[in-house]
mmCIF file of C-alpha atoms in Angstrom:
data_model
loop_
_atom_site.group_PDB
_atom_site.id
_atom_site.type_symbol
_atom_site.label_atom_id
_atom_site.label_comp_id
_atom_site.label_asym_id
_atom_site.label_seq_id
_atom_site.Cartn_x
_atom_site.Cartn_y
_atom_site.Cartn_z
ATOM 1 C CA MET A 407 -11.774 32.224 -43.416
ATOM 2 C CA ARG A 408 -9.678 32.941 -46.497
ATOM 3 C CA LYS A 409 -6.805 34.169 -44.327
ATOM 4 C CA ILE A 410 -7.042 31.126 -42.047
ATOM 5 C CA TRP A 411 -6.879 28.918 -45.134
ATOM 6 C CA ALA A 412 -3.783 30.802 -46.346
ATOM 7 C CA VAL A 413 -2.013 30.308 -43.011
ATOM 8 C CA MET A 414 -3.041 26.641 -42.908
ATOM 9 C CA ARG A 415 -1.772 26.070 -46.445
ATOM 10 C CA ARG A 416 1.541 27.765 -45.651
ATOM 11 C CA GLU A 417 1.979 25.778 -42.439
ATOM 12 C CA PHE A 418 1.090 22.493 -44.146
ATOM 13 C CA ILE A 419 3.438 22.972 -47.108
ATOM 14 C CA GLU A 420 6.254 24.227 -44.897
ATOM 15 C CA LYS A 421 6.036 21.194 -42.599
ATOM 16 C CA VAL A 422 5.619 18.613 -45.378
ATOM 17 C CA ARG A 423 8.640 19.873 -47.270
ATOM 18 C CA THR A 424 11.005 19.553 -44.326
ATOM 19 C CA LYS A 425 13.477 16.681 -44.196
ATOM 20 C CA TRP A 426 12.214 15.781 -40.706
ATOM 21 C CA PHE A 427 8.732 15.087 -42.045
ATOM 22 C CA ILE A 428 10.177 12.801 -44.713
ATOM 23 C CA ILE A 429 12.472 11.082 -42.208
ATOM 24 C CA GLY A 430 9.652 10.645 -39.696
ATOM 25 C CA THR A 431 7.238 9.336 -42.329
ATOM 26 C CA VAL A 432 9.771 6.773 -43.532
ATOM 27 C CA LEU A 433 11.051 5.936 -40.045
ATOM 28 C CA GLY A 434 7.588 4.936 -38.803
ATOM 29 C CA PRO A 435 7.165 2.009 -41.246
ATOM 30 C CA VAL A 436 10.823 1.032 -40.758
ATOM 31 C CA LEU A 437 10.290 0.773 -36.997
ATOM 32 C CA MET A 438 7.093 -1.241 -37.533
ATOM 33 C CA LEU A 439 8.963 -3.591 -39.835
ATOM 34 C CA GLY A 440 11.794 -3.935 -37.337
ATOM 35 C CA MET A 441 9.393 -4.670 -34.464
ATOM 36 C CA VAL A 442 7.946 -7.571 -36.456
ATOM 37 C CA ALA A 443 11.057 -8.827 -38.251
ATOM 38 C CA LEU A 444 13.579 -8.805 -35.394
ATOM 39 C CA PRO A 445 11.650 -11.139 -33.047
ATOM 40 C CA ILE A 446 11.110 -13.536 -35.975
ATOM 41 C CA LEU A 447 14.795 -13.519 -36.908
ATOM 42 C CA MET A 448 15.958 -13.855 -33.320
ATOM 43 C CA ALA A 449 13.421 -16.526 -32.367
ATOM 44 C CA ASP A 450 15.592 -19.472 -33.412
ATOM 45 C CA ARG A 451 18.866 -17.896 -32.248
ATOM 46 C CA THR A 452 18.114 -17.802 -28.558
ATOM 47 C CA THR A 453 20.489 -19.900 -26.454
ATOM 48 C CA ASN A 454 19.384 -22.149 -23.626
ATOM 49 C CA ARG A 455 19.768 -20.763 -20.117
ATOM 50 C CA VAL A 456 22.323 -22.703 -18.094
ATOM 51 C CA VAL A 457 20.890 -23.073 -14.609
ATOM 52 C CA GLY A 458 22.534 -24.917 -11.751
ATOM 53 C CA VAL A 459 20.456 -27.072 -9.413
ATOM 54 C CA LEU A 460 22.072 -27.138 -5.992
ATOM 55 C CA ASP A 461 20.504 -30.395 -4.860
ATOM 56 C CA ALA A 462 20.401 -31.154 -1.137
ATOM 57 C CA THR A 463 17.261 -33.298 -1.379
ATOM 58 C CA THR A 464 16.859 -36.992 -0.635
ATOM 59 C CA GLU A 465 14.869 -39.742 -2.330
ATOM 60 C CA GLY A 466 15.719 -38.506 -5.836
ATOM 61 C CA PHE A 467 13.520 -35.409 -5.960
ATOM 62 C CA GLY A 468 16.381 -33.279 -7.345
ATOM 63 C CA ASP A 469 17.043 -35.770 -10.158
ATOM 64 C CA ARG A 470 13.386 -35.816 -11.159
ATOM 65 C CA PHE A 471 13.242 -32.010 -11.105
ATOM 66 C CA VAL A 472 16.329 -31.774 -13.327
ATOM 67 C CA GLY A 473 14.777 -34.219 -15.790
ATOM 68 C CA MET A 474 11.558 -32.195 -15.986
ATOM 69 C CA LEU A 475 13.533 -28.956 -16.391
ATOM 70 C CA GLN A 476 15.506 -30.504 -19.226
ATOM 71 C CA GLN A 477 12.303 -31.326 -21.114
ATOM 72 C CA THR A 478 11.392 -27.635 -21.413
ATOM 73 C CA GLY A 479 14.051 -27.130 -24.083
ATOM 74 C CA SER A 480 14.693 -23.548 -22.977
ATOM 75 C CA VAL A 481 16.681 -24.303 -19.809
ATOM 76 C CA LYS A 482 19.816 -26.431 -19.586
ATOM 77 C CA PRO A 483 20.056 -27.652 -15.965
ATOM 78 C CA GLU A 484 23.318 -28.631 -14.253
ATOM 79 C CA ARG A 485 22.767 -30.752 -11.124
ATOM 80 C CA ILE A 486 25.194 -30.206 -8.268
ATOM 81 C CA ALA A 487 24.761 -32.645 -5.358
ATOM 82 C CA VAL A 488 25.521 -31.253 -1.907
ATOM 83 C CA ASP A 489 24.985 -32.157 1.742
ATOM 84 C CA VAL A 490 22.811 -29.867 3.836
ATOM 85 C CA PRO A 491 25.663 -28.726 6.161
ATOM 86 C CA ASP A 492 27.728 -27.617 3.142
ATOM 87 C CA LEU A 493 24.792 -25.991 1.356
ATOM 88 C CA GLU A 494 25.506 -22.333 2.053
ATOM 89 C CA ASP A 495 29.251 -22.647 1.343
ATOM 90 C CA ARG A 496 28.540 -24.204 -2.072
ATOM 91 C CA ALA A 497 25.947 -21.518 -2.757
ATOM 92 C CA VAL A 498 28.582 -18.835 -2.153
ATOM 93 C CA GLU A 499 30.960 -20.626 -4.549
ATOM 94 C CA LEU A 500 28.279 -20.888 -7.234
ATOM 95 C CA ALA A 501 27.399 -17.199 -6.880
ATOM 96 C CA ARG A 502 30.949 -16.406 -8.010
ATOM 97 C CA ARG A 503 30.378 -18.507 -11.153
ATOM 98 C CA VAL A 504 27.272 -16.582 -12.177
ATOM 99 C CA GLY A 505 27.934 -14.698 -15.397
ATOM 100 C CA PRO A 506 28.047 -15.413 -19.145
ATOM 101 C CA GLY A 507 27.561 -19.152 -19.615
ATOM 102 C CA PHE A 508 26.082 -19.728 -16.168
ATOM 103 C CA ASP A 509 22.902 -17.761 -15.535
ATOM 104 C CA GLY A 510 22.116 -18.767 -11.972
ATOM 105 C CA PHE A 511 21.175 -21.617 -9.672
ATOM 106 C CA ILE A 512 18.214 -22.875 -7.687
ATOM 107 C CA ILE A 513 18.617 -24.240 -4.150
ATOM 108 C CA LEU A 514 16.572 -27.353 -3.378
ATOM 109 C CA THR A 515 16.105 -29.029 -0.012
ATOM 110 C CA ASP A 516 13.520 -31.508 1.245
ATOM 111 C CA ALA A 517 11.607 -28.573 2.684
ATOM 112 C CA VAL A 518 10.426 -27.584 -0.790
ATOM 113 C CA THR A 519 7.994 -30.512 -0.875
ATOM 114 C CA ASP A 520 6.634 -29.544 2.555
ATOM 115 C CA ASP A 521 6.265 -25.787 2.420
ATOM 116 C CA GLY A 522 6.683 -25.162 -1.314
ATOM 117 C CA HIS A 523 9.596 -22.778 -0.803
ATOM 118 C CA ALA A 524 12.760 -22.735 -2.927
ATOM 119 C CA GLU A 525 15.310 -20.052 -3.741
ATOM 120 C CA TYR A 526 16.773 -18.970 -7.074
ATOM 121 C CA ARG A 527 19.888 -16.811 -7.310
ATOM 122 C CA GLY A 528 20.873 -15.502 -10.723
ATOM 123 C CA ARG A 529 21.969 -12.532 -12.753
ATOM 124 C CA ASN A 530 18.655 -12.036 -14.555
ATOM 125 C CA VAL A 531 15.897 -12.557 -12.000
ATOM 126 C CA SER A 532 13.738 -9.964 -13.785
ATOM 127 C CA SER A 533 13.248 -12.244 -16.816
ATOM 128 C CA PHE A 534 9.568 -13.119 -16.539
ATOM 129 C CA SER A 535 9.696 -15.993 -19.050
ATOM 130 C CA ASP A 536 12.691 -17.700 -17.404
ATOM 131 C CA MET A 537 11.306 -17.376 -13.886
ATOM 132 C CA GLN A 538 7.899 -18.567 -15.084
ATOM 133 C CA THR A 539 9.432 -21.654 -16.720
ATOM 134 C CA ILE A 540 11.372 -22.616 -13.584
ATOM 135 C CA SER A 541 8.379 -21.901 -11.321
ATOM 136 C CA VAL A 542 5.981 -24.015 -13.385
ATOM 137 C CA VAL A 543 8.401 -26.968 -13.537
ATOM 138 C CA LEU A 544 9.097 -26.732 -9.808
ATOM 139 C CA ARG A 545 5.375 -26.574 -9.023
ATOM 140 C CA ASN A 546 4.701 -29.669 -11.135
ATOM 141 C CA ALA A 547 7.644 -31.529 -9.622
ATOM 142 C CA VAL A 548 6.475 -30.795 -6.066
ATOM 143 C CA PHE A 549 2.917 -31.793 -6.980
ATOM 144 C CA SER A 550 4.124 -35.132 -8.393
ATOM 145 C CA GLU A 551 6.302 -35.761 -5.357
ATOM 146 C CA ARG A 552 3.447 -35.154 -2.936
ATOM 147 C CA LEU A 553 1.209 -37.487 -4.963
ATOM 148 C CA ARG A 554 3.894 -40.162 -4.787
ATOM 149 C CA ARG A 555 4.079 -39.774 -1.000
ATOM 150 C CA GLU A 556 0.329 -40.364 -0.777
ATOM 151 C CA GLY A 557 0.602 -43.490 -2.901
ATOM 152 C CA VAL A 558 -0.969 -41.950 -6.008
ATOM 153 C CA ASP A 559 0.655 -42.604 -9.362
ATOM 154 C CA PRO A 560 1.546 -39.185 -10.874
ATOM 155 C CA GLN A 561 1.258 -40.650 -14.389
ATOM 156 C CA ILE A 562 -2.408 -41.475 -13.823
ATOM 157 C CA VAL A 563 -3.055 -37.917 -12.659
ATOM 158 C CA GLY A 564 -1.068 -36.612 -15.623
ATOM 159 C CA ARG A 565 -3.240 -38.569 -18.056
ATOM 160 C CA ALA A 566 -6.351 -37.195 -16.352
ATOM 161 C CA ARG A 567 -5.216 -33.652 -16.968
ATOM 162 C CA ILE A 568 -6.444 -31.908 -20.093
ATOM 163 C CA SER A 569 -5.449 -28.583 -21.549
ATOM 164 C CA VAL A 570 -8.479 -26.280 -21.556
ATOM 165 C CA ASP A 571 -8.585 -23.289 -23.905
ATOM 166 C CA LEU A 572 -11.039 -20.501 -23.118
ATOM 167 C CA ASP A 573 -12.309 -19.064 -26.401
ATOM 168 C CA THR A 574 -13.298 -15.441 -25.801
ATOM 169 C CA LYS A 575 -15.678 -13.553 -28.102
ATOM 170 C CA LYS A 576 -16.808 -9.988 -27.731
ATOM 171 C CA VAL A 577 -20.542 -9.210 -27.478
ATOM 172 C CA GLN A 578 -21.469 -5.846 -28.949
ATOM 173 C CA LYS A 579 -24.970 -4.397 -29.355
ATOM 174 C CA GLY A 580 -26.500 -7.705 -28.339
ATOM 175 C CA GLU A 581 -24.660 -9.704 -31.022
ATOM 176 C CA VAL A 582 -21.712 -12.048 -30.683
ATOM 177 C CA THR A 583 -18.751 -10.964 -32.805
ATOM 178 C CA GLU A 584 -15.670 -12.903 -33.861
ATOM 179 C CA GLU A 585 -13.402 -10.505 -31.987
ATOM 180 C CA SER A 586 -11.428 -12.186 -29.199
ATOM 181 C CA GLY A 587 -10.153 -10.744 -25.943
ATOM 182 C CA GLU A 588 -6.612 -10.643 -27.309
ATOM 183 C CA ALA A 589 -7.804 -8.796 -30.412
ATOM 184 C CA SER A 590 -9.691 -6.243 -28.283
ATOM 185 C CA PHE A 591 -6.577 -5.654 -26.161
ATOM 186 C CA PHE A 592 -4.435 -5.243 -29.288
ATOM 187 C CA LEU A 593 -6.876 -2.714 -30.754
ATOM 188 C CA ALA A 594 -7.066 -0.738 -27.496
ATOM 189 C CA TYR A 595 -3.280 -0.712 -27.177
ATOM 190 C CA ALA A 596 -2.825 0.404 -30.802
ATOM 191 C CA MET A 597 -5.381 3.212 -30.410
ATOM 192 C CA TRP A 598 -3.740 4.405 -27.193
ATOM 193 C CA LEU A 599 -0.264 4.420 -28.746
ATOM 194 C CA MET A 600 -1.315 6.270 -31.896
ATOM 195 C CA LEU A 601 -3.406 8.868 -30.051
ATOM 196 C CA TYR A 602 -0.779 9.537 -27.406
ATOM 197 C CA ILE A 603 2.078 9.903 -29.879
ATOM 198 C CA ALA A 604 0.061 11.924 -32.405
ATOM 199 C CA ILE A 605 -1.507 14.414 -29.968
ATOM 200 C CA LEU A 606 1.776 14.949 -28.130
ATOM 201 C CA LEU A 607 3.984 15.075 -31.231
ATOM 202 C CA TYR A 608 1.886 17.476 -33.288
ATOM 203 C CA GLY A 609 0.876 19.586 -30.295
ATOM 204 C CA ILE A 610 4.550 20.174 -29.513
ATOM 205 C CA GLN A 611 5.118 21.046 -33.181
ATOM 206 C CA VAL A 612 2.557 23.841 -32.848
ATOM 207 C CA MET A 613 4.376 25.088 -29.758
ATOM 208 C CA GLY A 614 7.719 24.993 -31.557
ATOM 209 C CA SER A 615 6.330 26.885 -34.532
ATOM 210 C CA VAL A 616 4.918 29.634 -32.304
ATOM 211 C CA VAL A 617 8.179 29.954 -30.352
ATOM 212 C CA GLU A 618 10.204 30.119 -33.574
ATOM 213 C CA GLU A 619 8.065 32.879 -35.064
ATOM 214 C CA LYS A 620 8.060 34.819 -31.814
ATOM 215 C CA THR A 621 11.811 34.667 -31.196
ATOM 216 C CA SER A 622 12.598 35.562 -34.835
ATOM 217 C CA ARG A 623 10.098 38.474 -34.733
ATOM 218 C CA VAL A 624 8.399 37.116 -37.877
ATOM 219 C CA VAL A 625 5.111 37.204 -35.990
ATOM 220 C CA GLU A 626 5.264 41.029 -35.899
ATOM 221 C CA VAL A 627 5.056 41.065 -39.681
ATOM 222 C CA LEU A 628 2.295 38.452 -39.793
ATOM 223 C CA VAL A 629 -0.025 40.182 -37.315
ATOM 224 C CA SER A 630 0.125 43.360 -39.369
ATOM 225 C CA SER A 631 -2.071 41.653 -41.970
ATOM 226 C CA LEU A 632 -3.717 38.921 -39.881
ATOM 227 C CA LYS A 633 -5.699 38.795 -36.686
ATOM 228 C CA PRO A 634 -3.889 36.765 -33.986
ATOM 229 C CA PHE A 635 -6.778 34.281 -33.823
ATOM 230 C CA GLU A 636 -6.612 33.739 -37.610
ATOM 231 C CA LEU A 637 -2.895 33.057 -37.325
ATOM 232 C CA LEU A 638 -3.406 30.663 -34.390
ATOM 233 C CA ALA A 639 -6.287 28.782 -36.041
ATOM 234 C CA GLY A 640 -4.472 28.414 -39.354
ATOM 235 C CA LYS A 641 -1.333 27.177 -37.607
ATOM 236 C CA ILE A 642 -3.203 24.546 -35.567
ATOM 237 C CA VAL A 643 -5.260 23.295 -38.528
ATOM 238 C CA GLY A 644 -2.187 23.191 -40.796
ATOM 239 C CA VAL A 645 -0.104 21.120 -38.386
ATOM 240 C CA GLY A 646 -3.137 18.892 -37.738
ATOM 241 C CA ALA A 647 -3.477 18.221 -41.462
ATOM 242 C CA VAL A 648 0.193 17.200 -41.525
ATOM 243 C CA GLY A 649 -0.497 14.833 -38.638
ATOM 244 C CA ILE A 650 -3.478 13.216 -40.361
ATOM 245 C CA LEU A 651 -1.423 12.738 -43.545
ATOM 246 C CA GLN A 652 1.490 11.169 -41.683
ATOM 247 C CA MET A 653 -0.737 8.945 -39.555
ATOM 248 C CA GLY A 654 -2.630 7.864 -42.677
ATOM 249 C CA ILE A 655 0.644 6.755 -44.290
ATOM 250 C CA TRP A 656 1.666 4.873 -41.132
ATOM 251 C CA ALA A 657 -1.738 3.239 -40.772
ATOM 252 C CA GLY A 658 -1.755 2.184 -44.434
ATOM 253 C CA PHE A 659 1.676 0.583 -44.141
ATOM 254 C CA GLY A 660 0.711 -1.057 -40.858
ATOM 255 C CA LYS A 661 -2.379 -2.614 -42.430
ATOM 256 C CA LEU A 662 -0.355 -3.831 -45.411
ATOM 257 C CA MET A 663 2.221 -5.402 -43.097
ATOM 258 C CA ILE A 664 -0.480 -7.118 -41.033
ATOM 259 C CA ASP A 665 -2.206 -8.471 -44.149
ATOM 260 C CA LYS A 666 1.107 -9.766 -45.557
ATOM 261 C CA ARG A 667 2.613 -10.949 -42.253
ATOM 262 C CA GLU A 668 2.847 -14.577 -43.362
ATOM 263 C CA LEU A 669 4.553 -13.562 -46.613
ATOM 264 C CA LEU A 670 6.979 -11.398 -44.637
ATOM 265 C CA ALA A 671 7.938 -14.308 -42.385
ATOM 266 C CA ASN A 672 8.463 -16.575 -45.403
ATOM 267 C CA MET A 673 10.720 -13.939 -47.001
ATOM 268 C CA LEU A 674 12.773 -13.956 -43.803
ATOM 269 C CA GLY A 675 13.052 -17.736 -44.023
ATOM 270 C CA GLN A 676 10.831 -18.370 -41.015
ATOM 271 C CA GLY A 677 7.843 -20.230 -42.447
ATOM 272 C CA GLU A 678 6.744 -21.696 -39.101
ATOM 273 C CA ALA A 679 6.783 -18.266 -37.506
ATOM 274 C CA GLY A 680 4.684 -17.001 -40.415
ATOM 275 C CA GLN A 681 2.051 -19.657 -39.813
ATOM 276 C CA ALA A 682 2.009 -18.725 -36.127
ATOM 277 C CA LEU A 683 1.590 -15.047 -36.996
ATOM 278 C CA ALA A 684 -1.207 -15.854 -39.407
ATOM 279 C CA GLY A 685 -3.065 -17.589 -36.583
ATOM 280 C CA ILE A 686 -2.967 -14.553 -34.282
ATOM 281 C CA PRO A 687 -6.504 -13.170 -33.910
ATOM 282 C CA LEU A 688 -6.817 -9.618 -35.238
ATOM 283 C CA PRO A 689 -9.418 -7.054 -34.187
ATOM 284 C CA GLU A 690 -12.376 -6.116 -36.338
ATOM 285 C CA ILE A 691 -12.066 -2.401 -37.082
ATOM 286 C CA SER A 692 -15.547 -1.174 -37.927
ATOM 287 C CA PHE A 693 -16.461 2.126 -39.566
ATOM 288 C CA THR A 694 -17.830 3.348 -36.224
ATOM 289 C CA THR A 695 -14.497 2.617 -34.534
ATOM 290 C CA ILE A 696 -12.679 4.659 -37.183
ATOM 291 C CA VAL A 697 -15.124 7.550 -36.670
ATOM 292 C CA VAL A 698 -14.634 7.409 -32.881
ATOM 293 C CA PHE A 699 -10.855 7.349 -33.277
ATOM 294 C CA LEU A 700 -10.767 10.303 -35.692
ATOM 295 C CA THR A 701 -13.256 12.301 -33.620
ATOM 296 C CA TYR A 702 -11.187 12.030 -30.464
ATOM 297 C CA PHE A 703 -7.939 12.579 -32.315
ATOM 298 C CA ILE A 704 -9.209 15.808 -33.902
ATOM 299 C CA LEU A 705 -10.857 17.153 -30.736
ATOM 300 C CA GLY A 706 -7.950 16.046 -28.519
ATOM 301 C CA TYR A 707 -5.374 17.475 -30.889
ATOM 302 C CA PHE A 708 -7.129 20.866 -31.099
ATOM 303 C CA LEU A 709 -7.492 20.981 -27.308
ATOM 304 C CA TYR A 710 -3.839 20.250 -26.576
ATOM 305 C CA ALA A 711 -2.512 22.245 -29.532
ATOM 306 C CA SER A 712 -4.355 25.304 -28.192
ATOM 307 C CA MET A 713 -2.778 24.809 -24.770
ATOM 308 C CA PHE A 714 0.677 24.284 -26.268
ATOM 309 C CA ALA A 715 0.257 27.449 -28.361
ATOM 310 C CA ALA A 716 -0.744 29.418 -25.252
ATOM 311 C CA VAL A 717 2.337 28.106 -23.440
ATOM 312 C CA ALA A 718 4.550 29.129 -26.365
ATOM 313 C CA ALA A 719 3.054 32.644 -26.420
ATOM 314 C CA MET A 720 3.973 33.167 -22.764
ATOM 315 C CA VAL A 721 7.684 32.254 -23.048
ATOM 316 C CA ASN A 722 10.667 33.831 -24.736
ATOM 317 C CA SER A 723 12.775 30.840 -25.786
ATOM 318 C CA GLU A 724 12.576 27.189 -26.684
ATOM 319 C CA GLN A 725 14.224 26.217 -23.389
ATOM 320 C CA GLU A 726 11.532 28.049 -21.411
ATOM 321 C CA ALA A 727 8.863 26.379 -23.548
ATOM 322 C CA ARG A 728 10.182 22.904 -22.715
ATOM 323 C CA GLN A 729 9.983 23.715 -19.009
ATOM 324 C CA ALA A 730 6.551 25.338 -19.204
ATOM 325 C CA GLN A 731 5.004 22.479 -21.213
ATOM 326 C CA THR A 732 5.268 19.992 -18.335
ATOM 327 C CA PRO A 733 1.784 20.601 -16.823
ATOM 328 C CA VAL A 734 0.177 20.172 -20.250
ATOM 329 C CA VAL A 735 2.095 16.970 -20.964
ATOM 330 C CA MET A 736 1.192 15.535 -17.542
ATOM 331 C CA LEU A 737 -2.522 15.889 -18.339
ATOM 332 C CA LEU A 738 -1.958 13.628 -21.349
ATOM 333 C CA VAL A 739 0.163 11.175 -19.356
ATOM 334 C CA VAL A 740 -2.563 10.475 -16.743
ATOM 335 C CA PRO A 741 -4.748 8.160 -18.922
ATOM 336 C CA THR A 742 -1.582 6.498 -20.219
ATOM 337 C CA VAL A 743 -0.433 5.568 -16.709
ATOM 338 C CA LEU A 744 -3.920 4.291 -15.849
ATOM 339 C CA MET A 745 -4.534 2.467 -19.143
ATOM 340 C CA ILE A 746 -4.235 -1.034 -17.640
ATOM 341 C CA GLY A 747 -6.872 -0.116 -15.060
ATOM 342 C CA ILE A 748 -9.158 1.074 -17.855
ATOM 343 C CA LEU A 749 -8.684 -2.176 -19.776
ATOM 344 C CA ASN A 750 -9.225 -4.364 -16.705
ATOM 345 C CA ASN A 751 -12.521 -2.667 -15.853
ATOM 346 C CA PRO A 752 -13.811 -0.522 -18.764
ATOM 347 C CA ASP A 753 -17.125 0.114 -16.973
ATOM 348 C CA GLY A 754 -15.561 0.932 -13.605
ATOM 349 C CA ALA A 755 -15.764 4.307 -11.920
ATOM 350 C CA MET A 756 -12.182 5.236 -12.823
ATOM 351 C CA ALA A 757 -12.571 4.378 -16.515
ATOM 352 C CA VAL A 758 -15.905 6.183 -16.826
ATOM 353 C CA THR A 759 -14.590 9.268 -15.015
ATOM 354 C CA LEU A 760 -11.448 9.483 -17.154
ATOM 355 C CA SER A 761 -13.528 9.097 -20.340
ATOM 356 C CA LEU A 762 -15.673 12.095 -19.327
ATOM 357 C CA ILE A 763 -12.933 14.467 -18.120
ATOM 358 C CA PRO A 764 -12.048 16.479 -21.258
ATOM 359 C CA PHE A 765 -8.282 16.435 -20.690
ATOM 360 C CA THR A 766 -8.136 12.623 -20.404
ATOM 361 C CA SER A 767 -11.086 11.552 -22.589
ATOM 362 C CA PRO A 768 -9.182 11.840 -25.942
ATOM 363 C CA ILE A 769 -7.274 8.704 -24.896
ATOM 364 C CA ALA A 770 -9.468 7.098 -22.224
ATOM 365 C CA MET A 771 -12.692 6.910 -24.262
ATOM 366 C CA PRO A 772 -11.195 5.289 -27.410
ATOM 367 C CA VAL A 773 -9.436 2.737 -25.182
ATOM 368 C CA ARG A 774 -12.758 1.984 -23.437
ATOM 369 C CA TRP A 775 -14.505 1.760 -26.792
ATOM 370 C CA ALA A 776 -11.999 -0.809 -28.058
ATOM 371 C CA ALA A 777 -12.083 -2.862 -24.852
ATOM 372 C CA ALA A 778 -15.851 -3.099 -24.263
ATOM 373 C CA PRO A 779 -19.176 -1.696 -25.546
ATOM 374 C CA VAL A 780 -19.798 1.904 -24.481
ATOM 375 C CA GLY A 781 -23.282 3.355 -24.152
ATOM 376 C CA THR A 782 -24.363 5.966 -26.683
ATOM 377 C CA ASP A 783 -25.241 8.361 -23.862
ATOM 378 C CA GLN A 784 -21.740 8.159 -22.381
ATOM 379 C CA LEU A 785 -20.093 8.556 -25.790
ATOM 380 C CA ALA A 786 -22.264 11.550 -26.698
ATOM 381 C CA GLY A 787 -21.754 13.091 -23.251
ATOM 382 C CA SER A 788 -17.990 12.661 -23.479
ATOM 383 C CA ILE A 789 -17.842 14.281 -26.929
ATOM 384 C CA ALA A 790 -20.119 17.128 -25.792
ATOM 385 C CA ILE A 791 -18.001 17.872 -22.715
ATOM 386 C CA LEU A 792 -14.795 17.651 -24.755
ATOM 387 C CA GLY A 793 -16.207 19.918 -27.478
ATOM 388 C CA THR A 794 -17.444 22.490 -24.962
ATOM 389 C CA THR A 795 -14.109 22.495 -23.155
ATOM 390 C CA LEU A 796 -12.321 22.847 -26.487
ATOM 391 C CA VAL A 797 -14.295 26.001 -27.278
ATOM 392 C CA GLY A 798 -13.465 27.449 -23.862
ATOM 393 C CA ILE A 799 -9.772 26.535 -23.972
ATOM 394 C CA THR A 800 -9.459 27.844 -27.535
ATOM 395 C CA TRP A 801 -10.989 31.156 -26.450
ATOM 396 C CA LEU A 802 -8.602 31.416 -23.494
ATOM 397 C CA ALA A 803 -5.625 30.394 -25.627
ATOM 398 C CA GLY A 804 -6.618 32.963 -28.234
ATOM 399 C CA ARG A 805 -6.684 35.748 -25.612
ATOM 400 C CA ILE A 806 -3.267 34.721 -24.282
ATOM 401 C CA TYR A 807 -1.861 34.296 -27.785
ATOM 402 C CA ARG A 808 -3.175 37.700 -28.909
ATOM 403 C CA VAL A 809 -1.112 39.532 -26.286
ATOM 404 C CA GLY A 810 1.693 37.068 -25.596
ATOM 405 C CA ILE A 811 3.132 36.803 -29.105
ATOM 406 C CA LEU A 812 4.093 40.474 -29.014
ATOM 407 C CA MET A 813 5.432 40.456 -25.450
ATOM 408 C CA TYR A 814 9.140 39.942 -24.845
ATOM 409 C CA GLY A 815 11.341 39.802 -21.785
ATOM 410 C CA LYS A 816 9.980 38.704 -18.425
ATOM 411 C CA LYS A 817 7.492 35.833 -18.311
ATOM 412 C CA PRO A 818 3.998 36.936 -17.259
ATOM 413 C CA GLY A 819 2.774 36.217 -13.736
ATOM 414 C CA VAL A 820 -0.704 35.132 -12.717
ATOM 415 C CA ARG A 821 -1.986 38.701 -12.366
ATOM 416 C CA GLU A 822 -0.688 39.676 -15.769
ATOM 417 C CA LEU A 823 -2.262 36.611 -17.369
ATOM 418 C CA VAL A 824 -5.596 37.589 -15.812
ATOM 419 C CA ARG A 825 -5.241 41.057 -17.360
ATOM 420 C CA TRP A 826 -4.528 39.462 -20.751
ATOM 421 C CA LEU A 827 -7.684 37.373 -20.481
ATOM 422 C CA LYS A 828 -9.808 40.344 -19.423
ATOM 423 C CA GLY A 829 -8.383 42.602 -22.102
#
């Protein structure tokens, strides 16, 4: 244990003293600040989209649509009257105008009020907010027009409409909490992002450290006074301690920025944005949630760090390590790709399965925990399976590491790896 502690201490001090640790520790809060500050600063600098309305309708529908579009404040419509026979020729001419200062145009005919079909041609059709704005206005305009045809006053219907807000509150352990659906999603997203980045980043650091020592032959000196497992354990624990320190600094700054978000907006001269930020519902982070997060981070980190170390012991250069790490990285990517499915149905078969499989549970279970209540039996079972797998993987990684760090030249095949494990 004393030798493991010595290796851990050396690894920790060596990593903390590097300029990359300092840069990364400072860069994290800077990026957080930029992600909050830039949208606030750019909010009032956005220019209105100039959208043409190629109007081939009759009875004034195009005029009414343009008026409704103008009221949005985010789109500046330009009505262009055209006869139906000339419609396609004018559309071709307008397509040539599309560019800076003219974002696109919508084609309207009388058919839109019958079948609800219209066409938009523009340079940025992937902008969800712009397309949503135009779609909503068009839907309302068609609805009003159809009411008018049936002799119903659209203004009466408009007054009858009322905006309904659904206030969501999370129920946990039979008690209603103040946590909203948006807050639960934010917490789940934050936990996923931190776990994914941390496990991948620090696991790869372990791999890089092993490759560096192997290629420089330093490891030959180290194993003369240390057992390979002591060296591996100390290295993994040391890098993990660096990760916890760095994440703690990031989390502390993140909490400070969230608590002072209104003050930050006021300092940027955006008081209204600050009031809006202050009204955003934030998740309640309980002590149990922190324990769950740290438990899965530690177990997940040790699991993947062991696999990364085994990969590094089998290769002879950093380039080979980057190629060989792909299968390990893909195991971590799976719950990331399926995260939306987990959030949409936290108690579904896919979410439950991913939270029990040891290679995906370090991310899937914390995301489930943040999204919805998880039974104690499932949580305990997930941790037990992950812990058992960790012991097995660590043993296998230790056997590979013990032989691989002193092997140079050709990469081992499957048969040779089996001999390493048996020996």
